[in-house]
Amino acid sequence: MSTFIQLNKRTGETRSHLNQARKQGRIPAVLYGIGKDTLSLEVNEKEMLNILKKNPRAILQGKTSDDKVLPIVVQNIQRETLSGKLLHIDFHHVNMTESMDSKVTIHFLGEAIGLKSGGVLQIEKYEVEVRCMPGNLPTSMEVDISGLDAGDQLLVSDLIFQDGIEVLTDPNTVMIQIKTVHEEVEASA
């Protein structure tokens, strides 16, 4: 939770002002939360892209113009359809004393032994939804799949999280499976 981002007060609300700010590398944003006033802000595009690349769900330390530091999380990102360029960001104020819902990205490590015997790797889900205190939110989780053989699958219930993290995704949801070539032919027929 040590990543800081500068939150600057937005000076104009017209479309031309917002477009001019984007050209200068400032992305329009809002900050809201329960019991908090909604603030119209701007953030540095390069800083934001760097944060999103490292961990898009990280709890950030937002530093406002009056030197207040607030725990915030990226709630929503609007991007330009064709280029993917950032257009607008919604931040949500995080209450560090209450549990929150978020998603955790799963990284699959290793090569499943089922692939060596002709199996096909099929990844169904890359993330799970969890509920925990903001300070316990993992940035991601690594899962070793080298023990999976042809016909095996990994369910959400097979994931082991630290104490204090409640998994909200259905425990019977398949994360990854190793299909045999025979299964693939039947499915396409």
Short mmCIF file of C-alpha atoms in Angstrom, two decimals:
data_model
loop_
_atom_site.label_atom_id
_atom_site.label_comp_id
_atom_site.label_asym_id
_atom_site.label_seq_id
_atom_site.Cartn_x
_atom_site.Cartn_y
_atom_site.Cartn_z
CA MET A 1 0.00 0.00 0.00
CA SER A 2 2.98 2.30 -0.43
CA THR A 3 2.13 3.52 -3.95
CA PHE A 4 1.36 7.24 -3.96
CA ILE A 5 -0.54 9.08 -6.67
CA GLN A 6 -1.02 12.82 -6.84
CA LEU A 7 -4.69 13.85 -7.07
CA ASN A 8 -5.01 17.38 -8.47
CA LYS A 9 -8.22 19.40 -8.37
CA ARG A 10 -9.83 19.67 -11.80
CA THR A 11 -9.96 23.29 -12.97
CA GLY A 12 -12.59 23.03 -15.72
CA GLU A 13 -15.50 20.81 -16.65
CA THR A 14 -16.12 21.68 -20.30
CA ARG A 15 -15.45 19.11 -22.99
CA SER A 16 -12.77 21.28 -24.59
CA HIS A 17 -10.98 21.70 -21.24
CA LEU A 18 -11.08 17.93 -20.59
CA ASN A 19 -9.73 17.20 -24.08
CA GLN A 20 -6.96 19.77 -23.61
CA ALA A 21 -6.03 18.20 -20.24
CA ARG A 22 -5.84 14.74 -21.86
CA LYS A 23 -3.52 16.11 -24.57
CA GLN A 24 -1.25 17.42 -21.81
CA GLY A 25 -1.16 14.01 -20.08
CA ARG A 26 -3.74 14.73 -17.36
CA ILE A 27 -6.60 12.25 -17.07
CA PRO A 28 -9.94 13.42 -15.60
CA ALA A 29 -10.99 11.44 -12.52
CA VAL A 30 -13.50 11.43 -9.67
CA LEU A 31 -13.12 10.27 -6.08
CA TYR A 32 -16.16 9.13 -4.12
CA GLY A 33 -17.02 7.00 -1.13
CA ILE A 34 -19.67 6.46 1.52
CA GLY A 35 -19.93 9.56 3.69
CA LYS A 36 -17.45 11.48 1.50
CA ASP A 37 -18.01 14.34 -0.93
CA THR A 38 -17.40 13.52 -4.59
CA LEU A 39 -14.26 15.27 -5.84
CA SER A 40 -13.49 16.13 -9.49
CA LEU A 41 -9.79 15.47 -10.03
CA GLU A 42 -7.01 14.99 -12.55
CA VAL A 43 -4.16 12.46 -12.42
CA ASN A 44 -0.93 12.17 -14.37
CA GLU A 45 -1.40 9.70 -17.24
CA LYS A 46 2.12 8.21 -17.06
CA GLU A 47 1.85 7.65 -13.29
CA MET A 48 -1.56 6.03 -13.71
CA LEU A 49 -0.45 3.73 -16.54
CA ASN A 50 2.55 2.62 -14.46
CA ILE A 51 0.28 1.80 -11.50
CA LEU A 52 -2.22 -0.05 -13.69
CA LYS A 53 0.58 -2.12 -15.25
CA LYS A 54 2.00 -3.20 -11.86
CA ASN A 55 -1.24 -3.85 -9.97
CA PRO A 56 -4.58 -2.45 -11.18
CA ARG A 57 -6.34 -3.40 -7.93
CA ALA A 58 -3.80 -2.04 -5.48
CA ILE A 59 -4.85 0.18 -2.62
CA LEU A 60 -3.17 3.48 -3.40
CA GLN A 61 -2.26 6.46 -1.25
CA GLY A 62 -3.95 9.40 -3.00
CA LYS A 63 -2.32 12.70 -2.11
CA THR A 64 -4.68 15.64 -2.57
CA SER A 65 -3.74 19.27 -3.31
CA ASP A 66 -4.11 20.16 0.38
CA ASP A 67 -1.60 17.40 1.34
CA LYS A 68 -4.20 14.97 2.72
CA VAL A 69 -3.38 11.33 2.08
CA LEU A 70 -6.35 9.03 1.46
CA PRO A 71 -6.46 5.27 0.85
CA ILE A 72 -8.12 4.80 -2.54
CA VAL A 73 -8.69 2.06 -5.09
CA VAL A 74 -9.40 2.22 -8.83
CA GLN A 75 -13.10 1.46 -9.22
CA ASN A 76 -13.64 1.98 -12.95
CA ILE A 77 -11.58 2.93 -16.01
CA GLN A 78 -12.98 4.37 -19.22
CA ARG A 79 -10.84 3.90 -22.31
CA GLU A 80 -11.07 5.03 -25.90
CA THR A 81 -12.54 2.15 -27.91
CA LEU A 82 -9.96 1.85 -30.69
CA SER A 83 -6.73 3.10 -29.14
CA GLY A 84 -7.29 1.98 -25.52
CA LYS A 85 -6.13 5.42 -24.33
CA LEU A 86 -7.30 6.40 -20.83
CA LEU A 87 -10.30 8.77 -20.86
CA HIS A 88 -11.54 8.83 -17.26
CA ILE A 89 -10.90 7.08 -13.93
CA ASP A 90 -13.21 6.55 -10.96
CA PHE A 91 -11.48 6.18 -7.59
CA HIS A 92 -13.24 4.89 -4.49
CA HIS A 93 -12.23 5.95 -0.99
CA VAL A 94 -11.34 2.84 1.06
CA ASN A 95 -12.30 2.57 4.71
CA MET A 96 -9.35 0.67 6.18
CA THR A 97 -11.45 -0.52 9.16
CA GLU A 98 -14.12 -2.35 7.10
CA SER A 99 -13.81 -5.40 4.87
CA MET A 100 -14.04 -4.87 1.12
CA ASP A 101 -14.82 -6.96 -1.95
CA SER A 102 -12.21 -7.17 -4.69
CA LYS A 103 -10.78 -9.53 -7.28
CA VAL A 104 -7.45 -11.33 -7.07
CA THR A 105 -5.58 -12.30 -10.24
CA ILE A 106 -4.34 -15.90 -10.39
CA HIS A 107 -1.01 -16.63 -12.10
CA PHE A 108 -0.52 -20.25 -13.17
CA LEU A 109 3.08 -21.50 -12.86
CA GLY A 110 4.78 -24.59 -14.20
CA GLU A 111 3.96 -26.94 -17.04
CA ALA A 112 1.26 -29.52 -16.37
CA ILE A 113 2.42 -33.13 -16.83
CA GLY A 114 -0.77 -33.76 -18.79
CA LEU A 115 0.54 -31.55 -21.60
CA LYS A 116 3.48 -33.88 -22.17
CA SER A 117 1.10 -36.80 -22.72
CA GLY A 118 -0.92 -34.92 -25.35
CA GLY A 119 -3.37 -32.98 -23.18
CA VAL A 120 -4.57 -29.47 -23.96
CA LEU A 121 -4.48 -26.69 -21.36
CA GLN A 122 -7.72 -24.76 -21.02
CA ILE A 123 -7.85 -21.78 -18.65
CA GLU A 124 -11.40 -20.88 -17.65
CA LYS A 125 -10.79 -18.13 -15.08
CA TYR A 126 -7.88 -15.83 -14.29
CA GLU A 127 -9.31 -14.21 -11.16
CA VAL A 128 -11.48 -14.86 -8.12
CA GLU A 129 -13.58 -12.49 -6.07
CA VAL A 130 -12.67 -12.18 -2.40
CA ARG A 131 -13.74 -10.26 0.72
CA CYS A 132 -11.16 -9.16 3.28
CA MET A 133 -9.77 -6.23 5.21
CA PRO A 134 -8.01 -3.81 2.84
CA GLY A 135 -4.63 -4.42 4.47
CA ASN A 136 -4.88 -8.18 3.80
CA LEU A 137 -5.76 -7.90 0.09
CA PRO A 138 -3.20 -9.88 -1.92
CA THR A 139 -1.95 -8.30 -5.14
CA SER A 140 -2.11 -11.68 -6.91
CA MET A 141 -1.76 -15.39 -6.21
CA GLU A 142 0.58 -17.91 -7.82
CA VAL A 143 -0.62 -21.49 -8.33
CA ASP A 144 1.63 -24.36 -9.40
CA ILE A 145 -0.12 -26.52 -12.02
CA SER A 146 2.78 -28.88 -12.76
CA GLY A 147 0.99 -31.75 -10.97
CA LEU A 148 -2.09 -31.66 -13.23
CA ASP A 149 -2.46 -34.66 -15.56
CA ALA A 150 -4.74 -35.14 -18.57
CA GLY A 151 -8.36 -35.04 -17.39
CA ASP A 152 -7.50 -33.13 -14.19
CA GLN A 153 -8.95 -29.76 -13.25
CA LEU A 154 -8.31 -27.11 -10.65
CA LEU A 155 -11.35 -25.67 -8.86
CA VAL A 156 -11.69 -22.44 -6.91
CA SER A 157 -12.04 -24.61 -3.78
CA ASP A 158 -8.49 -25.95 -4.42
CA LEU A 159 -6.99 -22.47 -3.93
CA ILE A 160 -5.54 -21.82 -0.49
CA PHE A 161 -5.73 -18.23 0.72
CA GLN A 162 -4.34 -16.86 3.98
CA ASP A 163 -6.62 -16.51 7.01
CA GLY A 164 -8.97 -13.55 6.91
CA ILE A 165 -9.70 -13.83 3.18
CA GLU A 166 -13.17 -15.09 2.27
CA VAL A 167 -13.53 -16.36 -1.31
CA LEU A 168 -16.82 -15.18 -2.84
CA THR A 169 -16.50 -16.99 -6.20
CA ASP A 170 -18.43 -20.30 -6.32
CA PRO A 171 -16.06 -23.00 -4.96
CA ASN A 172 -17.11 -25.44 -7.73
CA THR A 173 -16.01 -23.07 -10.50
CA VAL A 174 -13.31 -24.58 -12.74
CA MET A 175 -10.19 -22.40 -12.94
CA ILE A 176 -8.11 -24.56 -15.26
CA GLN A 177 -8.37 -28.00 -16.81
CA ILE A 178 -6.23 -30.34 -18.87
CA LYS A 179 -8.40 -31.83 -21.60
CA THR A 180 -7.44 -34.90 -23.56
CA VAL A 181 -7.33 -34.61 -27.34
CA HIS A 182 -10.22 -37.11 -27.49
CA GLU A 183 -12.43 -34.72 -25.47
CA GLU A 184 -11.56 -31.86 -27.85
CA VAL A 185 -12.61 -33.87 -30.93
CA GLU A 186 -15.95 -34.87 -29.32
CA ALA A 187 -16.68 -31.28 -28.30
CA SER A 188 -16.17 -29.95 -31.83
CA ALA A 189 -18.26 -32.70 -33.45
#
